[in-house]
Amino acid sequence: MNQFINAKETLVTEALNGLLETSNGALTRLDGYPHIKVICRTDWDKSKVALISGGGSGHEPAHAGFVGAGMLTAAVCGEIFASPSVDAVLAGILAVTGDAGCLLIVKNYTGDRLNFGLAAERARAFGVKVEMVVVDDDIALPHLPQPRGVAGTLFVHKITGALAEGGAGLDAVTKAAKKVIANISSIGTSLDTCTVPGSTKEDRIAPGMAELGLGIHGEAGVEQVVFEGATKAMDLVLEKLSPTLERGACVAILNNLGSTTPLEMSVLAHELATSEKAKNISHIVGPAPLMTSLDMHGFSLSVLPIDGSNAAHLEMAVDLPAWPGMNKLCLPPVHPLPDGLSPIKPIPSDNAVTRALMDKCCDILIAAETDLNELDAKSGDGDTGSTLTTAAVAMKLSLDKLPLADSTQLFRAVGDELSQTMGGSSGVILAIFFGATGDACASGKPVVKALLAGLERISQVGGAKKGDRTMIDALEPALRALPEGLDVAAKNAREGAAGTARMGRAKVGRASYVPEGNLLGYNDPGAEAVARLFEGLAKLN
């Protein structure tokens, strides 16, 4: 797998340099590269309790991304998924700790516990006041004697950071940390494993499956389950967290494990906000990448009972780009459309022949989804089939509300429906086509001439004409041949679609940005959709 790195040996130091160079002077590092990688605040006041965390890299923005006023004083970074050395941790302690002492916040992994623990002992020998807490929030393996520390660690960073920034003493900060740790629960799920630079990726999660309860270092999860969409994925996670959620109002961290897209994370946030199992979640941090696992395609959810004291500490603003803040989780208000934009509802009427014809048209487009997506991938984002399928499904569901017995009103109603349910330029073009066809019918033109009038309108508006490698290359010859029957129209549509494969560069639309050689030999997806539609209708004769 290609990655934007130079060499795995310098990956972590170069990434930390990038963080430092873009921090506007808020961060510095100790002069110990490559073995000692410690990121510190430049504005630190040693009269306050220092907070130090860290561990293996690969979890960005954790941990260095949370160094700053109101959170960590320093982060000690190891190589990818490897604990930093005792000397590195000790260097961090000695660099930032004053008379107020410091608290080490450690995730519950053997390497981290040992290295941070021994460094604490050595620091105490220097006369430094050091306390250490171990975060063990992962509930994936409930009977494990030492549960792992995962994204719930961020709750500890934020709450203790607010206390330390406010001048609380080491005992109070440590006590608060232990209270938070005792109440956090976290679990994650993923559709794929992560890619460790320089190593072969483990493909243990089969297509169509998801792994529940996996660790942040690529460790296998508790079980693999059939992936049935975002709703089910969130439901499974919430079910595991139910013992904590049942205790009352909670705050949740919705964490992106690495490569889950912002679009997916927003869908997951919606599932969380609307789930009956999440009714006690009153506040949320995220969705955001907070403690990742390189490029893992998954998410985790951490929950913590919320009360007056920890709510104030979580709400305290911090000037850290990686921390998204805590927000109330609530259903949004919905405002009515401005006057004139609410869709006009047609008067429904029935016509068995028209209903069957429209139903068949929709089925043809739905059946072609995969093939049309593959064709569209040659010139764009590969969604033509999906876009048409979405519109076709919506149209089938709307048949009872359409004026099927009135062709003039039907064409207009179809145009209105497509303008609402079909995205992209295709939805606009087809909405214009059917609307103009309806207008032509209203002026007395027969259906075939009305359809050609609709075609002329979309050429005027969209700028495309026959020969430009668009759906018009199949639609125009098919419509002109309709008086000769559907068989001839289908034949002309197929010839027009096939002709687009020989045109190379498109003259309009997104495909016009694609090099000519990429398109040769492939039908335009819009033209192919038209050809399949007419071929399917011809078979009904």
C-alpha positions as CSV (number, residue, x, y, z in Angstrom):
1,M,0.0,0.0,0.0
2,N,1.4,3.4,-0.9
3,Q,1.6,5.9,1.9
4,F,2.8,9.5,2.1
5,I,5.9,8.7,4.1
6,N,9.7,8.7,3.4
7,A,10.9,5.8,5.5
8,K,9.4,3.9,8.4
9,E,12.6,4.6,10.4
10,T,12.0,8.4,10.3
11,L,8.2,8.4,10.1
12,V,7.5,9.3,13.7
13,T,10.2,12.1,14.1
14,E,9.1,13.7,10.8
15,A,5.5,13.6,11.8
16,L,6.3,15.2,15.2
17,N,8.3,17.8,13.4
18,G,5.3,18.6,11.2
19,L,3.1,19.0,14.4
20,L,5.7,21.3,15.9
21,E,6.1,23.4,12.8
22,T,2.4,24.0,12.5
23,S,1.7,24.7,16.2
24,N,2.3,28.5,16.0
25,G,5.0,28.2,18.6
26,A,2.8,26.6,21.2
27,L,4.9,23.4,21.3
28,T,8.5,22.4,21.6
29,R,10.5,19.2,21.9
30,L,13.4,17.9,23.9
31,D,16.7,17.6,22.1
32,G,16.8,13.8,22.1
33,Y,15.8,12.6,18.7
34,P,15.5,9.9,17.6
35,H,15.4,7.9,20.8
36,I,13.8,10.5,23.1
37,K,10.7,12.0,21.5
38,V,9.0,14.3,24.0
39,I,6.7,17.1,23.0
40,C,6.1,19.9,25.6
41,R,4.1,23.1,26.1
42,T,6.2,26.3,25.5
43,D,4.1,28.2,28.0
44,W,4.3,25.8,31.0
45,D,4.3,27.2,34.5
46,K,6.1,24.7,36.8
47,S,4.2,25.9,39.8
48,K,1.2,23.8,38.5
49,V,0.8,20.0,38.5
50,A,2.3,18.6,35.2
51,L,0.3,16.0,33.3
52,I,2.3,13.6,31.1
53,S,0.9,10.9,28.9
54,G,2.1,9.1,25.8
55,G,2.8,5.7,24.4
56,G,3.3,4.2,20.9
57,S,2.7,6.5,17.9
58,G,0.1,5.6,15.3
59,H,-2.8,6.9,17.5
60,E,-2.7,10.5,16.3
61,P,-3.7,13.1,17.3
62,A,-3.2,11.3,20.6
63,H,-1.0,11.9,22.4
64,A,1.1,14.9,21.2
65,G,-2.0,16.6,19.7
66,F,-3.4,17.1,23.1
67,V,-0.4,18.9,24.6
68,G,-1.5,22.4,25.4
69,A,-3.2,24.7,28.0
70,G,-6.0,22.8,29.7
71,M,-4.8,19.3,28.8
72,L,-1.4,17.7,28.7
73,T,1.9,19.3,29.7
74,A,4.0,16.8,27.8
75,A,3.6,13.7,25.6
76,V,6.2,11.0,25.4
77,C,6.1,9.3,22.0
78,G,7.4,5.9,21.0
79,E,7.7,4.3,17.6
80,I,4.6,3.0,15.9
81,F,2.6,0.9,18.4
82,A,5.8,0.7,20.7
83,S,6.1,2.1,24.2
84,P,8.6,4.9,24.7
85,S,11.8,4.0,26.7
86,V,12.3,4.6,30.4
87,D,14.9,7.3,29.6
88,A,12.4,9.1,27.3
89,V,9.7,9.1,30.0
90,L,12.2,10.2,32.6
91,A,13.4,13.0,30.4
92,G,9.8,14.2,30.0
93,I,9.2,14.1,33.8
94,L,12.3,16.0,34.6
95,A,11.8,18.6,31.9
96,V,8.3,19.8,33.0
97,T,7.9,18.9,36.7
98,G,8.3,21.5,39.4
99,D,7.5,21.5,43.1
100,A,3.8,20.8,42.4
101,G,4.7,17.4,41.0
102,C,3.4,15.5,38.0
103,L,0.8,12.9,37.2
104,L,1.5,10.2,34.6
105,I,-1.6,9.0,32.7
106,V,-0.8,5.6,31.2
107,K,-2.9,3.3,29.1
108,N,-3.0,-0.3,30.4
109,Y,-0.5,-2.0,28.2
110,T,2.4,-4.0,29.6
111,G,5.1,-1.9,27.9
112,D,3.6,1.4,28.9
113,R,3.0,0.3,32.5
114,L,6.6,-0.9,32.9
115,N,8.4,2.0,31.2
116,F,6.3,4.7,32.7
117,G,6.4,3.0,36.1
118,L,10.2,2.5,36.2
119,A,10.6,6.1,35.0
120,A,8.4,7.3,37.9
121,E,10.6,5.3,40.4
122,R,13.7,6.9,39.0
123,A,12.2,10.4,39.1
124,R,11.2,9.9,42.8
125,A,14.9,9.0,43.5
126,F,15.6,12.5,42.2
127,G,13.2,13.9,44.7
128,V,10.4,14.6,42.2
129,K,6.8,14.1,43.3
130,V,5.2,11.7,40.8
131,E,1.9,9.9,40.8
132,M,0.7,7.4,38.1
133,V,-2.7,6.3,37.0
134,V,-3.5,3.5,34.6
135,V,-6.5,3.8,32.3
136,D,-8.3,0.5,31.6
137,D,-11.6,1.5,29.9
138,D,-11.9,-1.2,27.2
139,I,-14.8,-3.5,28.0
140,A,-14.4,-5.8,25.0
141,L,-13.0,-8.5,27.2
142,P,-15.0,-8.2,30.4
143,H,-13.2,-11.0,32.2
144,L,-9.7,-9.8,31.4
145,P,-7.7,-9.1,34.6
146,Q,-6.1,-6.1,33.0
147,P,-8.4,-4.4,30.4
148,R,-6.8,-2.3,27.7
149,G,-6.7,1.5,27.8
150,V,-8.3,3.1,24.7
151,A,-10.1,6.3,23.7
152,G,-11.6,6.9,27.1
153,T,-8.2,8.0,28.2
154,L,-9.1,11.4,26.6
155,F,-11.7,11.9,29.4
156,V,-8.9,11.7,31.9
157,H,-6.7,14.1,29.9
158,K,-9.4,16.7,29.7
159,I,-10.8,16.6,33.2
160,T,-7.4,16.4,35.0
161,G,-6.1,19.1,32.5
162,A,-8.8,21.5,33.6
163,L,-8.1,20.8,37.3
164,A,-4.3,21.3,36.9
165,E,-4.8,24.4,34.8
166,G,-6.9,25.8,37.6
167,G,-4.2,25.2,40.2
168,A,-5.4,22.0,41.9
169,G,-2.8,20.0,43.8
170,L,-1.4,16.7,42.9
171,D,-3.5,14.7,45.3
172,A,-6.7,16.3,44.1
173,V,-5.8,15.8,40.4
174,T,-4.8,12.2,41.0
175,K,-8.0,11.5,43.0
176,A,-10.1,13.0,40.1
177,A,-8.2,10.8,37.6
178,K,-8.9,7.7,39.5
179,K,-12.6,8.5,39.8
180,V,-12.9,9.1,36.0
181,I,-11.0,5.9,35.2
182,A,-13.3,3.9,37.5
183,N,-16.4,5.0,35.5
184,I,-15.3,5.0,31.9
185,S,-16.4,2.3,29.4
186,S,-15.2,2.0,25.8
187,I,-15.6,-0.4,22.9
188,G,-14.8,-0.2,19.2
189,T,-15.7,-1.9,16.0
190,S,-14.1,-2.0,12.5
191,L,-14.6,-3.1,9.0
192,D,-10.9,-3.6,8.3
193,T,-7.6,-3.9,10.1
194,C,-4.9,-1.2,10.0
195,T,-1.8,-1.0,7.9
196,V,1.5,-0.8,9.9
197,P,4.2,0.9,7.8
198,G,6.8,-1.6,6.6
199,S,4.6,-4.6,7.5
200,T,2.2,-6.8,5.5
201,K,-1.4,-6.0,6.3
202,E,-3.4,-8.7,8.0
203,D,-6.6,-9.4,6.0
204,R,-8.5,-11.2,8.7
205,I,-11.8,-9.4,8.3
206,A,-13.7,-10.8,5.4
207,P,-15.9,-8.6,3.1
208,G,-19.3,-8.2,4.6
209,M,-18.1,-8.8,8.2
210,A,-17.1,-6.4,11.0
211,E,-15.0,-7.0,14.0
212,L,-16.3,-6.0,17.4
213,G,-14.1,-5.2,20.4
214,L,-10.7,-4.9,18.6
215,G,-7.8,-3.1,20.1
216,I,-6.1,0.1,18.9
217,H,-2.9,-1.8,17.9
218,G,-4.7,-4.0,15.4
219,E,-5.3,-6.8,17.9
220,A,-8.1,-9.1,16.9
221,G,-11.5,-8.3,18.3
222,V,-13.8,-10.4,20.6
223,E,-15.9,-11.6,17.7
224,Q,-16.6,-11.1,14.0
225,V,-20.2,-10.3,13.1
226,V,-22.1,-9.8,9.9
227,F,-22.0,-6.1,8.9
228,E,-25.6,-4.9,8.4
229,G,-25.1,-1.2,8.2
230,A,-24.5,1.7,10.5
231,T,-27.7,1.3,12.5
232,K,-26.8,-2.3,13.5
233,A,-23.1,-1.4,14.1
234,M,-24.0,1.4,16.6
235,D,-26.7,-0.8,18.2
236,L,-24.1,-3.6,18.9
237,V,-21.7,-1.1,20.5
238,L,-24.4,0.5,22.6
239,E,-25.6,-2.9,23.8
240,K,-22.1,-3.6,25.2
241,L,-22.0,-0.2,26.9
242,S,-25.5,-0.6,28.4
243,P,-24.4,-1.2,32.0
244,T,-22.7,2.2,32.1
245,L,-25.5,3.9,30.2
246,E,-28.1,2.6,32.5
247,R,-26.6,4.5,35.4
248,G,-27.9,7.9,34.3
249,A,-26.8,10.9,32.1
250,C,-23.6,10.3,30.2
251,V,-21.2,12.0,27.9
252,A,-19.8,10.0,24.9
253,I,-16.7,10.2,22.8
254,L,-17.4,9.2,19.3
255,N,-13.9,8.4,18.0
256,N,-12.8,7.8,14.4
257,L,-10.3,4.9,14.4
258,G,-8.5,6.3,11.4
259,S,-9.9,6.1,7.9
260,T,-13.6,6.2,8.4
261,T,-14.8,9.1,6.3
262,P,-16.4,12.2,7.8
263,L,-19.6,11.3,6.0
264,E,-19.7,7.9,7.7
265,M,-18.9,9.4,11.1
266,S,-21.8,11.8,10.7
267,V,-24.1,8.9,9.9
268,L,-22.9,7.1,13.0
269,A,-23.5,10.3,15.0
270,H,-27.1,10.3,13.8
271,E,-27.5,6.7,14.8
272,L,-26.2,7.5,18.2
273,A,-28.4,10.6,18.6
274,T,-31.6,8.7,17.6
275,S,-31.0,5.3,19.2
276,E,-33.3,4.4,22.1
277,K,-30.3,2.7,23.7
278,A,-28.5,6.0,23.8
279,K,-31.3,8.0,25.5
280,N,-29.1,8.7,28.5
281,I,-26.3,10.2,26.5
282,S,-26.8,13.9,27.0
283,H,-23.5,15.2,25.6
284,I,-21.0,14.2,23.0
285,V,-17.3,14.8,22.1
286,G,-16.8,14.4,18.3
287,P,-17.3,12.7,16.0
288,A,-13.6,13.1,15.4
289,P,-10.3,11.2,15.1
290,L,-9.0,11.4,18.7
291,M,-7.3,8.1,19.4
292,T,-6.8,6.4,16.1
293,S,-5.2,3.1,15.0
294,L,-3.4,4.3,11.9
295,D,-5.8,3.8,9.0
296,M,-8.3,1.5,10.7
297,H,-11.8,1.7,9.1
298,G,-13.8,1.7,12.3
299,F,-15.0,3.7,15.3
300,S,-15.1,3.5,19.0
301,L,-17.5,4.8,21.6
302,S,-16.5,5.8,25.1
303,V,-19.0,6.8,27.8
304,L,-18.7,8.4,31.2
305,P,-21.5,9.3,33.6
306,I,-21.7,13.1,33.7
307,D,-22.2,15.3,36.8
308,G,-21.8,18.9,37.7
309,S,-18.1,18.7,38.4
310,N,-16.8,16.7,35.4
311,A,-19.2,18.5,33.1
312,A,-17.6,21.9,33.9
313,H,-14.1,20.4,33.3
314,L,-15.1,18.8,30.0
315,E,-16.8,22.1,28.8
316,M,-13.8,24.2,29.6
317,A,-12.6,25.5,26.2
318,V,-9.0,24.6,25.1
319,D,-7.1,26.1,22.2
320,L,-6.2,22.7,20.7
321,P,-7.3,21.9,17.1
322,A,-7.5,18.2,17.9
323,W,-10.1,18.6,20.7
324,P,-13.6,19.2,19.2
325,G,-15.1,20.3,22.5
326,M,-18.2,18.8,24.2
327,N,-21.6,19.6,22.8
328,K,-25.2,18.7,23.9
329,L,-26.7,15.8,21.9
330,C,-30.1,16.9,20.8
331,L,-32.5,16.6,17.8
332,P,-32.2,19.7,15.6
333,P,-35.1,22.1,15.0
334,V,-36.5,21.9,11.4
335,H,-37.7,25.0,9.7
336,P,-40.3,25.0,6.9
337,L,-39.2,25.7,3.3
338,P,-39.5,29.4,2.2
339,D,-42.7,30.3,0.4
340,G,-42.9,29.0,-3.1
341,L,-40.4,26.2,-2.7
342,S,-42.7,23.6,-1.1
343,P,-43.4,21.0,-3.7
344,I,-46.8,21.2,-5.4
345,K,-48.7,18.0,-4.7
346,P,-50.4,16.6,-7.8
347,I,-53.9,15.1,-7.7
348,P,-53.4,11.3,-7.7
349,S,-55.1,9.3,-10.4
350,D,-54.6,5.7,-11.6
351,N,-53.9,4.1,-14.9
352,A,-52.9,0.5,-14.9
353,V,-50.9,0.6,-18.1
354,T,-48.9,3.7,-17.1
355,R,-48.3,2.3,-13.7
356,A,-46.9,-1.0,-15.1
357,L,-44.8,1.0,-17.6
358,M,-43.2,3.2,-15.0
359,D,-42.7,0.3,-12.6
360,K,-40.8,-1.5,-15.3
361,C,-38.7,1.5,-16.1
362,C,-37.7,1.8,-12.5
363,D,-36.9,-2.0,-12.2
364,I,-34.7,-1.8,-15.3
365,L,-32.6,1.1,-13.9
366,I,-32.3,-0.6,-10.5
367,A,-31.1,-3.8,-12.1
368,A,-28.4,-1.9,-14.0
369,E,-26.9,-0.2,-10.9
370,T,-23.7,-2.1,-10.6
371,D,-22.9,-2.0,-14.4
372,L,-23.6,1.7,-14.6
373,N,-21.4,2.5,-11.5
374,E,-18.5,0.6,-13.1
375,L,-18.9,2.6,-16.3
376,D,-19.1,5.8,-14.4
377,A,-15.9,5.0,-12.4
378,K,-14.0,5.3,-15.7
379,S,-14.9,9.0,-15.9
380,G,-16.0,10.1,-12.4
381,D,-17.0,9.0,-9.0
382,G,-18.7,5.8,-10.0
383,D,-22.2,6.7,-8.8
384,T,-24.4,7.0,-11.9
385,G,-26.0,3.6,-11.2
386,S,-26.6,4.4,-7.5
387,T,-28.0,7.9,-8.3
388,L,-30.5,6.4,-10.8
389,T,-31.4,3.6,-8.4
390,T,-32.1,6.0,-5.6
391,A,-34.4,8.0,-7.9
392,A,-36.1,4.8,-9.2
393,V,-36.8,3.4,-5.7
394,A,-38.3,6.7,-4.7
395,M,-40.4,6.8,-7.8
396,K,-41.8,3.3,-7.2
397,L,-42.8,4.4,-3.7
398,S,-44.5,7.5,-5.1
399,L,-46.7,5.8,-7.8
400,D,-49.8,6.0,-5.6
401,K,-49.4,9.8,-5.3
402,L,-48.9,10.5,-9.1
403,P,-51.5,11.6,-11.7
404,L,-51.0,8.5,-13.8
405,A,-54.2,9.1,-15.8
406,D,-53.1,12.6,-16.9
407,S,-49.9,12.6,-19.1
408,T,-49.5,16.4,-19.0
409,Q,-49.5,16.5,-15.2
410,L,-47.6,13.3,-14.9
411,F,-44.6,14.5,-16.8
412,R,-44.5,17.6,-14.6
413,A,-44.9,15.5,-11.5
414,V,-42.1,13.2,-12.5
415,G,-39.9,16.2,-13.0
416,D,-40.7,17.5,-9.6
417,E,-40.1,14.1,-8.0
418,L,-36.7,13.8,-9.7
419,S,-35.6,17.3,-8.6
420,Q,-36.1,16.2,-5.0
421,T,-34.8,12.6,-5.0
422,M,-32.1,12.5,-7.7
423,G,-28.8,14.2,-6.9
424,G,-26.1,15.6,-9.1
425,S,-26.4,17.1,-12.6
426,S,-28.4,14.2,-13.8
427,G,-31.3,14.9,-11.5
428,V,-31.5,18.5,-12.6
429,I,-31.2,17.6,-16.3
430,L,-34.0,15.0,-16.1
431,A,-36.2,17.3,-14.0
432,I,-35.9,19.9,-16.7
433,F,-36.5,17.3,-19.4
434,F,-39.8,16.0,-17.9
435,G,-40.9,19.5,-16.9
436,A,-40.4,20.8,-20.4
437,T,-42.2,17.7,-21.8
438,G,-45.2,18.4,-19.6
439,D,-45.2,22.0,-20.7
440,A,-45.2,20.9,-24.4
441,C,-48.0,18.4,-23.7
442,A,-50.0,21.3,-22.1
443,S,-49.6,23.3,-25.3
444,G,-51.2,20.6,-27.4
445,K,-48.2,18.7,-28.7
446,P,-48.5,14.9,-29.0
447,V,-46.3,12.9,-26.6
448,V,-43.4,12.1,-29.0
449,K,-43.1,15.7,-30.1
450,A,-43.4,16.8,-26.4
451,L,-40.5,14.4,-25.5
452,L,-38.4,15.9,-28.3
453,A,-39.2,19.4,-27.0
454,G,-38.0,18.3,-23.6
455,L,-34.8,17.0,-25.2
456,E,-34.3,20.4,-26.9
457,R,-34.7,22.2,-23.6
458,I,-32.0,20.2,-21.8
459,S,-29.6,20.8,-24.7
460,Q,-30.2,24.5,-24.4
461,V,-29.8,24.5,-20.6
462,G,-27.0,21.9,-20.2
463,G,-25.1,22.7,-23.4
464,A,-24.9,19.1,-24.5
465,K,-25.8,17.9,-28.0
466,K,-25.5,14.7,-30.0
467,G,-21.8,13.8,-30.4
468,D,-20.7,15.2,-27.0
469,R,-20.6,11.7,-25.3
470,T,-23.6,12.1,-23.1
471,M,-27.0,10.4,-22.6
472,I,-28.3,12.5,-25.5
473,D,-26.3,10.3,-27.9
474,A,-28.7,7.5,-27.1
475,L,-31.8,9.5,-26.2
476,E,-32.1,11.6,-29.3
477,P,-32.0,8.8,-31.9
478,A,-34.4,6.7,-29.7
479,L,-37.0,9.5,-29.4
480,R,-36.9,10.3,-33.1
481,A,-37.5,6.6,-33.9
482,L,-40.4,6.2,-31.5
483,P,-43.0,6.6,-34.2
484,E,-41.5,3.5,-35.9
485,G,-42.0,1.5,-32.7
486,L,-40.1,0.6,-29.5
487,D,-37.9,-2.1,-31.3
488,V,-36.5,0.5,-33.7
489,A,-36.1,3.0,-30.8
490,A,-34.2,0.5,-28.8
491,K,-31.9,-0.4,-31.7
492,N,-31.1,3.3,-32.3
493,A,-30.5,3.8,-28.5
494,R,-28.1,0.9,-28.4
495,E,-26.2,2.1,-31.5
496,G,-26.0,5.6,-30.0
497,A,-24.7,4.3,-26.7
498,A,-22.1,2.1,-28.5
499,G,-21.0,5.1,-30.4
500,T,-19.9,6.9,-27.3
501,A,-17.3,4.2,-26.6
502,R,-15.5,5.4,-29.8
503,M,-15.7,9.1,-29.1
504,G,-12.9,9.2,-26.5
505,R,-12.9,12.6,-24.8
506,A,-16.3,14.0,-23.7
507,K,-17.1,17.6,-24.5
508,V,-19.3,18.4,-21.5
509,G,-19.8,17.2,-17.9
510,R,-17.4,15.7,-15.5
511,A,-16.1,13.2,-18.1
512,S,-14.7,16.1,-20.1
513,Y,-11.9,16.4,-17.5
514,V,-10.8,12.8,-18.1
515,P,-8.0,12.0,-20.6
516,E,-9.3,10.6,-23.9
517,G,-7.5,7.3,-23.5
518,N,-9.3,6.5,-20.2
519,L,-12.7,6.6,-22.0
520,L,-12.1,4.8,-25.2
521,G,-13.9,1.4,-25.3
522,Y,-16.4,2.3,-22.6
523,N,-19.9,3.5,-23.2
524,D,-21.0,6.7,-21.5
525,P,-23.0,5.6,-18.4
526,G,-25.9,7.9,-19.1
527,A,-26.2,6.7,-22.7
528,E,-26.0,3.1,-21.5
529,A,-28.8,3.7,-19.0
530,V,-31.0,5.1,-21.9
531,A,-30.2,2.1,-24.1
532,R,-31.0,-0.4,-21.4
533,L,-34.3,1.4,-20.6
534,F,-35.5,1.3,-24.2
535,E,-34.3,-2.3,-24.7
536,G,-36.2,-3.4,-21.6
537,L,-39.4,-1.6,-22.8
538,A,-39.1,-3.2,-26.2
539,K,-39.2,-6.6,-24.6
540,L,-42.6,-5.8,-23.2
541,N,-44.1,-5.6,-26.7
